[in-house]
Amino acid sequence: MLELLWLVPALPFAGFAALALFGRRLPRNATAAVGAGSVGLSTAAAGLVAFRFIAWPPPGEAWTQVLWSWIRTDGFASQVALYLDALSVVMMLVVTVVSFLILLYSVQYMAGEEGYSRYFCYMDLFVGSMLTLVLAGNLLLLYLGWEGVGLCSYLLIGFWYTDPANGRAARKAFLVTRVGDTAMLAGFLLLFTSLGTSQIQEILSLASSRWPPGSATAVAAAALLLGGALGKSAQLPLQVWLPDAMAGPTPVSALIHAATMVTAGVYLIARTHVLFALAPAVQTAVAVIGAATLLYAGLAALAQSDIKRVLAYSTISQVGYMFLALGVGAWSAAIFHFVTHAFFKSLLFLAAGVVILRLGHERNMLKMGGLRRALPGAFAAFLIGSASLSALPIVTAGFYSKDLILYEAWSSPAGGRWLWTAGLVGAFLTSVYAFRMVFLTFFGEMRQRPVERHGSCMAVSLAVLSVLSVAAGLIQLPETLGNAPVLTHFLRTALPPSGAAPAPAAMQAMLQIVAGAVSLAGIWAAYLLFLRRPEHAQDWLRTRASLAVYRLWQAGWGFDWLYDRAFVRPFLRLARANRADFIDGFAEAVARANIALHGALSQTQTGRVRWYAMGIAVGAVVVIALVVFT
Amino acid sequence: MATVPLEHSLILAAALFVLGMAGVLARRNVVFVLMSLEIMLNAAGLAFVAAGSRWAQPDGQAMFIFILAMAAAEVSVGLALVLLLYRRFKTLDVDAASKMRG
């Protein structure tokens, strides 16, 4: 049954090809069936493969399927090979399940849209590329998937291309991630030239045997790969593209910019964790960047009024948690948070999508309110998602994953009090902004009546994701609460444990109580500030300084402003100064000299026969003189 | 029989050639230009004949016959062109026919 693995990425690609070729001629039902159905079949295949892998693990807990030889020249060979181990099984399952649910939702969400088949076409291409990325057995194939998802992200952010602002957001996303991708490509080439292979597993084993910890090559390679991960996962300082990427349709934001693509950086680091373990300085940088990003984005999320921008900053912040976990060596904790985050964040996006759609594409939370009676389904889903996001103790999946990260940040040798404190403050901010969204959108007085109803597919997706957002915590129960670390145990063959000495149970319980209390305190603060006494929040904004801080957070700490001044404007100025391309000047000078010479020569063509005869005579005299006198 | 030294005939040929060329370059009347061309051809023919006699080869005289034939053809075509030129420009000045300048 493992042989079905190739079908998992191939089916979405087939759906993409069918829609790209015949999409215009297919009726809408058939488009939806091909678009979502191909991913559904891919999900089924992934389920079968995963079942076989878990029930009867292949020897070595890893399995490679070589499809064909891609490039074979002297000194370089690359195969199209899929590599299946515990890590890629988890990634594959989450990607296929979430993609299928979101595509199912899109069938109705996008029903009224122009370009229905274009949408499904891009989405299928995205799913295929994402699966290629997580299943790739060598760096070249991984890079192909990596760029494929980047392309689809660009295409789908600019899906409503008639508005120039959307096109600008798409270009911004593409260019900013490109900065990271360039670093990553350099890292891949460095790995290839120094180790002579592009197979990821060979690279990892060769690296650990050849390079001593902290060696310059390992540090350079890890730092360059980190650059790629920062760009794709929207971490400081390359995070500016993600809030603008919300210009795309909401299911796109849910799938690409929350659940799957932005976590590709996390996957990359987890996949090449050996390199990061060999470069402790870079690994510390990962943890510090993660901690800084989660605080940065948490504060920025507090000041947003666009519901999707809150969710975007929330995604940046939660991916920051994953980076924090990776940085302290808790690889499987990062993957666990990726799993739960994929569920609850796509749930939040889809529920927000229902609200946005029913309010006629209104995204401003300040114009919403009191929707809990009018939209009970969306309210329930959003509440579950927010609870999971803010890590409501015991009942939600988010609690278990975030708690594991905080615990590892506290106890891992690479962690420490500061990182733990940052994570804890981030958890407080998370529950404040999560419930700020809930209170502003669903409580208070109703400002706008929702319009027409949509069908049941959306409800199915929301219900399944709600269940997953709650139940996904069961795959990894901490020692104090059931002691069933199923996921960590499953991942142990691909990702080593963090090396933390197990803390005593009392300590663990203590940390959990602190984390739970912080989460509840955040919800309470949000309740006070945004529902019970909104005038307090208004009062705070009276003073000049606090208003300035609020504006700063609202603008995402002014990174856009800074990059605009530091990079975009100087570049544009340079481009404008060089509009008449000075390199062209050299080529044009040659042309101009030729034209001048040609003009001078044509002056001699007077049309007078005697003049020509004179020319011939003088020429003959000169030639004869040369012959005679030399 | 006293022979004329080669140098003398070559000097004569060169003098004729230069005279003819001066005519071609200096005269504007197309008929005189054609006549000067004939002088140049004859100068060349003289050089051939003198050289043939010097080395006792018939080639020089054969070449002269070629030159005669060519000169006849040239004159017939040339005079036809002169007639056309005259009809078109009402003058025999070659400089008048200078339309084909660069």
PDB file of C-alpha atoms in Angstrom, chain A residues 162-284:
ATOM      1  CA  THR A 162      -8.837  43.889 -11.221  1.00  0.00           C
ATOM      2  CA  ASP A 163      -8.013  45.825  -8.052  1.00  0.00           C
ATOM      3  CA  PRO A 164      -4.420  47.092  -8.398  1.00  0.00           C
ATOM      4  CA  ALA A 165      -3.957  46.950  -4.600  1.00  0.00           C
ATOM      5  CA  ASN A 166      -4.327  43.151  -4.706  1.00  0.00           C
ATOM      6  CA  GLY A 167      -1.719  42.914  -7.428  1.00  0.00           C
ATOM      7  CA  ARG A 168       0.606  45.040  -5.341  1.00  0.00           C
ATOM      8  CA  ALA A 169       0.088  42.774  -2.317  1.00  0.00           C
ATOM      9  CA  ALA A 170       0.817  39.722  -4.483  1.00  0.00           C
ATOM     10  CA  ARG A 171       4.017  41.232  -5.829  1.00  0.00           C
ATOM     11  CA  LYS A 172       5.082  42.234  -2.346  1.00  0.00           C
ATOM     12  CA  ALA A 173       4.584  38.709  -1.053  1.00  0.00           C
ATOM     13  CA  PHE A 174       6.508  37.264  -3.976  1.00  0.00           C
ATOM     14  CA  LEU A 175       9.418  39.680  -3.719  1.00  0.00           C
ATOM     15  CA  VAL A 176       9.818  39.519   0.050  1.00  0.00           C
ATOM     16  CA  THR A 177       9.780  35.730   0.111  1.00  0.00           C
ATOM     17  CA  ARG A 178      12.203  35.822  -2.820  1.00  0.00           C
ATOM     18  CA  VAL A 179      14.764  37.493  -0.558  1.00  0.00           C
ATOM     19  CA  GLY A 180      14.650  34.471   1.713  1.00  0.00           C
ATOM     20  CA  ASP A 181      14.471  31.996  -1.162  1.00  0.00           C
ATOM     21  CA  THR A 182      17.677  33.358  -2.643  1.00  0.00           C
ATOM     22  CA  ALA A 183      19.466  32.748   0.647  1.00  0.00           C
ATOM     23  CA  MET A 184      17.993  29.257   0.787  1.00  0.00           C
ATOM     24  CA  LEU A 185      19.101  28.423  -2.740  1.00  0.00           C
ATOM     25  CA  ALA A 186      22.602  29.572  -1.832  1.00  0.00           C
ATOM     26  CA  GLY A 187      22.399  27.273   1.201  1.00  0.00           C
ATOM     27  CA  PHE A 188      21.354  24.331  -0.985  1.00  0.00           C
ATOM     28  CA  LEU A 189      24.218  24.973  -3.384  1.00  0.00           C
ATOM     29  CA  LEU A 190      26.644  25.225  -0.477  1.00  0.00           C
ATOM     30  CA  LEU A 191      25.424  21.881   0.862  1.00  0.00           C
ATOM     31  CA  PHE A 192      25.692  20.323  -2.570  1.00  0.00           C
ATOM     32  CA  THR A 193      29.183  21.606  -3.324  1.00  0.00           C
ATOM     33  CA  SER A 194      30.599  20.732   0.080  1.00  0.00           C
ATOM     34  CA  LEU A 195      28.948  17.312   0.458  1.00  0.00           C
ATOM     35  CA  GLY A 196      28.493  16.297  -3.176  1.00  0.00           C
ATOM     36  CA  THR A 197      24.942  14.977  -2.962  1.00  0.00           C
ATOM     37  CA  SER A 198      21.452  16.376  -3.099  1.00  0.00           C
ATOM     38  CA  GLN A 199      19.757  13.571  -1.138  1.00  0.00           C
ATOM     39  CA  ILE A 200      18.561  15.076   2.125  1.00  0.00           C
ATOM     40  CA  GLN A 201      19.203  12.021   4.255  1.00  0.00           C
ATOM     41  CA  GLU A 202      22.711  11.561   2.826  1.00  0.00           C
ATOM     42  CA  ILE A 203      23.426  15.221   3.452  1.00  0.00           C
ATOM     43  CA  LEU A 204      22.333  14.930   7.059  1.00  0.00           C
ATOM     44  CA  SER A 205      24.410  11.818   7.774  1.00  0.00           C
ATOM     45  CA  LEU A 206      27.468  13.168   5.925  1.00  0.00           C
ATOM     46  CA  ALA A 207      27.177  16.524   7.681  1.00  0.00           C
ATOM     47  CA  SER A 208      27.101  15.010  11.138  1.00  0.00           C
ATOM     48  CA  SER A 209      30.076  12.769  10.373  1.00  0.00           C
ATOM     49  CA  ARG A 210      32.230  15.355   8.568  1.00  0.00           C
ATOM     50  CA  TRP A 211      31.562  18.629  10.284  1.00  0.00           C
ATOM     51  CA  PRO A 212      32.378  19.207  13.955  1.00  0.00           C
ATOM     52  CA  PRO A 213      29.717  21.126  15.894  1.00  0.00           C
ATOM     53  CA  GLY A 214      30.030  24.843  15.296  1.00  0.00           C
ATOM     54  CA  SER A 215      32.140  24.496  12.141  1.00  0.00           C
ATOM     55  CA  ALA A 216      31.998  27.445   9.785  1.00  0.00           C
ATOM     56  CA  THR A 217      30.410  25.543   6.881  1.00  0.00           C
ATOM     57  CA  ALA A 218      27.650  24.139   9.053  1.00  0.00           C
ATOM     58  CA  VAL A 219      26.931  27.578  10.486  1.00  0.00           C
ATOM     59  CA  ALA A 220      26.845  29.134   7.006  1.00  0.00           C
ATOM     60  CA  ALA A 221      24.574  26.422   5.606  1.00  0.00           C
ATOM     61  CA  ALA A 222      22.187  26.586   8.564  1.00  0.00           C
ATOM     62  CA  ALA A 223      22.078  30.381   8.461  1.00  0.00           C
ATOM     63  CA  LEU A 224      21.271  30.393   4.735  1.00  0.00           C
ATOM     64  CA  LEU A 225      18.522  27.794   5.173  1.00  0.00           C
ATOM     65  CA  LEU A 226      17.185  29.880   8.054  1.00  0.00           C
ATOM     66  CA  GLY A 227      16.974  32.819   5.652  1.00  0.00           C
ATOM     67  CA  GLY A 228      14.644  30.844   3.407  1.00  0.00           C
ATOM     68  CA  ALA A 229      12.577  29.697   6.361  1.00  0.00           C
ATOM     69  CA  LEU A 230      12.225  33.261   7.659  1.00  0.00           C
ATOM     70  CA  GLY A 231      10.941  34.487   4.311  1.00  0.00           C
ATOM     71  CA  LYS A 232       8.430  31.709   3.768  1.00  0.00           C
ATOM     72  CA  SER A 233       7.230  31.603   7.376  1.00  0.00           C
ATOM     73  CA  ALA A 234       6.926  35.384   7.696  1.00  0.00           C
ATOM     74  CA  GLN A 235       9.238  35.783  10.647  1.00  0.00           C
ATOM     75  CA  LEU A 236      11.177  38.889  11.614  1.00  0.00           C
ATOM     76  CA  PRO A 237      12.533  40.643   9.611  1.00  0.00           C
ATOM     77  CA  LEU A 238      10.792  39.253   6.517  1.00  0.00           C
ATOM     78  CA  GLN A 239       7.253  39.214   7.928  1.00  0.00           C
ATOM     79  CA  VAL A 240       5.897  42.274   6.113  1.00  0.00           C
ATOM     80  CA  TRP A 241       4.249  40.376   3.281  1.00  0.00           C
ATOM     81  CA  LEU A 242       1.818  38.260   5.307  1.00  0.00           C
ATOM     82  CA  PRO A 243      -0.630  40.935   6.567  1.00  0.00           C
ATOM     83  CA  ASP A 244      -0.942  42.268   3.010  1.00  0.00           C
ATOM     84  CA  ALA A 245      -1.412  38.745   1.662  1.00  0.00           C
ATOM     85  CA  MET A 246      -4.905  38.851   3.175  1.00  0.00           C
ATOM     86  CA  ALA A 247      -5.983  40.534  -0.062  1.00  0.00           C
ATOM     87  CA  GLY A 248      -6.706  37.063  -1.449  1.00  0.00           C
ATOM     88  CA  PRO A 249      -9.954  35.133  -0.921  1.00  0.00           C
ATOM     89  CA  THR A 250     -10.447  33.949   2.655  1.00  0.00           C
ATOM     90  CA  PRO A 251     -10.082  30.180   1.989  1.00  0.00           C
ATOM     91  CA  VAL A 252      -6.752  30.991   0.348  1.00  0.00           C
ATOM     92  CA  SER A 253      -5.665  32.801   3.483  1.00  0.00           C
ATOM     93  CA  ALA A 254      -6.798  29.822   5.521  1.00  0.00           C
ATOM     94  CA  LEU A 255      -4.959  27.248   3.447  1.00  0.00           C
ATOM     95  CA  ILE A 256      -1.830  28.997   2.224  1.00  0.00           C
ATOM     96  CA  HIS A 257      -1.238  31.836   4.647  1.00  0.00           C
ATOM     97  CA  ALA A 258      -2.195  30.075   7.849  1.00  0.00           C
ATOM     98  CA  ALA A 259      -2.258  26.304   7.742  1.00  0.00           C
ATOM     99  CA  THR A 260       0.303  25.052   5.262  1.00  0.00           C
ATOM    100  CA  MET A 261       2.643  27.256   3.254  1.00  0.00           C
ATOM    101  CA  VAL A 262       3.773  29.590   6.008  1.00  0.00           C
ATOM    102  CA  THR A 263       4.777  26.577   8.059  1.00  0.00           C
ATOM    103  CA  ALA A 264       7.047  25.345   5.265  1.00  0.00           C
ATOM    104  CA  GLY A 265       9.906  27.130   7.018  1.00  0.00           C
ATOM    105  CA  VAL A 266       9.192  25.149  10.175  1.00  0.00           C
ATOM    106  CA  TYR A 267       9.201  21.962   8.134  1.00  0.00           C
ATOM    107  CA  LEU A 268      12.476  22.897   6.452  1.00  0.00           C
ATOM    108  CA  ILE A 269      14.217  23.476   9.765  1.00  0.00           C
ATOM    109  CA  ALA A 270      12.767  20.305  11.280  1.00  0.00           C
ATOM    110  CA  ARG A 271      13.808  18.331   8.197  1.00  0.00           C
ATOM    111  CA  THR A 272      17.385  19.626   8.331  1.00  0.00           C
ATOM    112  CA  HIS A 273      17.525  19.723  12.130  1.00  0.00           C
ATOM    113  CA  VAL A 274      20.905  17.983  12.102  1.00  0.00           C
ATOM    114  CA  LEU A 275      22.488  21.036  10.479  1.00  0.00           C
ATOM    115  CA  PHE A 276      20.945  23.339  13.060  1.00  0.00           C
ATOM    116  CA  ALA A 277      22.118  21.104  15.876  1.00  0.00           C
ATOM    117  CA  LEU A 278      25.629  21.425  14.404  1.00  0.00           C
ATOM    118  CA  ALA A 279      25.332  25.207  14.451  1.00  0.00           C
ATOM    119  CA  PRO A 280      24.289  26.181  17.983  1.00  0.00           C
ATOM    120  CA  ALA A 281      24.650  29.888  17.257  1.00  0.00           C
ATOM    121  CA  VAL A 282      22.119  29.698  14.434  1.00  0.00           C
ATOM    122  CA  GLN A 283      19.805  27.597  16.544  1.00  0.00           C
ATOM    123  CA  THR A 284      19.867  30.207  19.267  1.00  0.00           C
TER     124      THR A 284
END
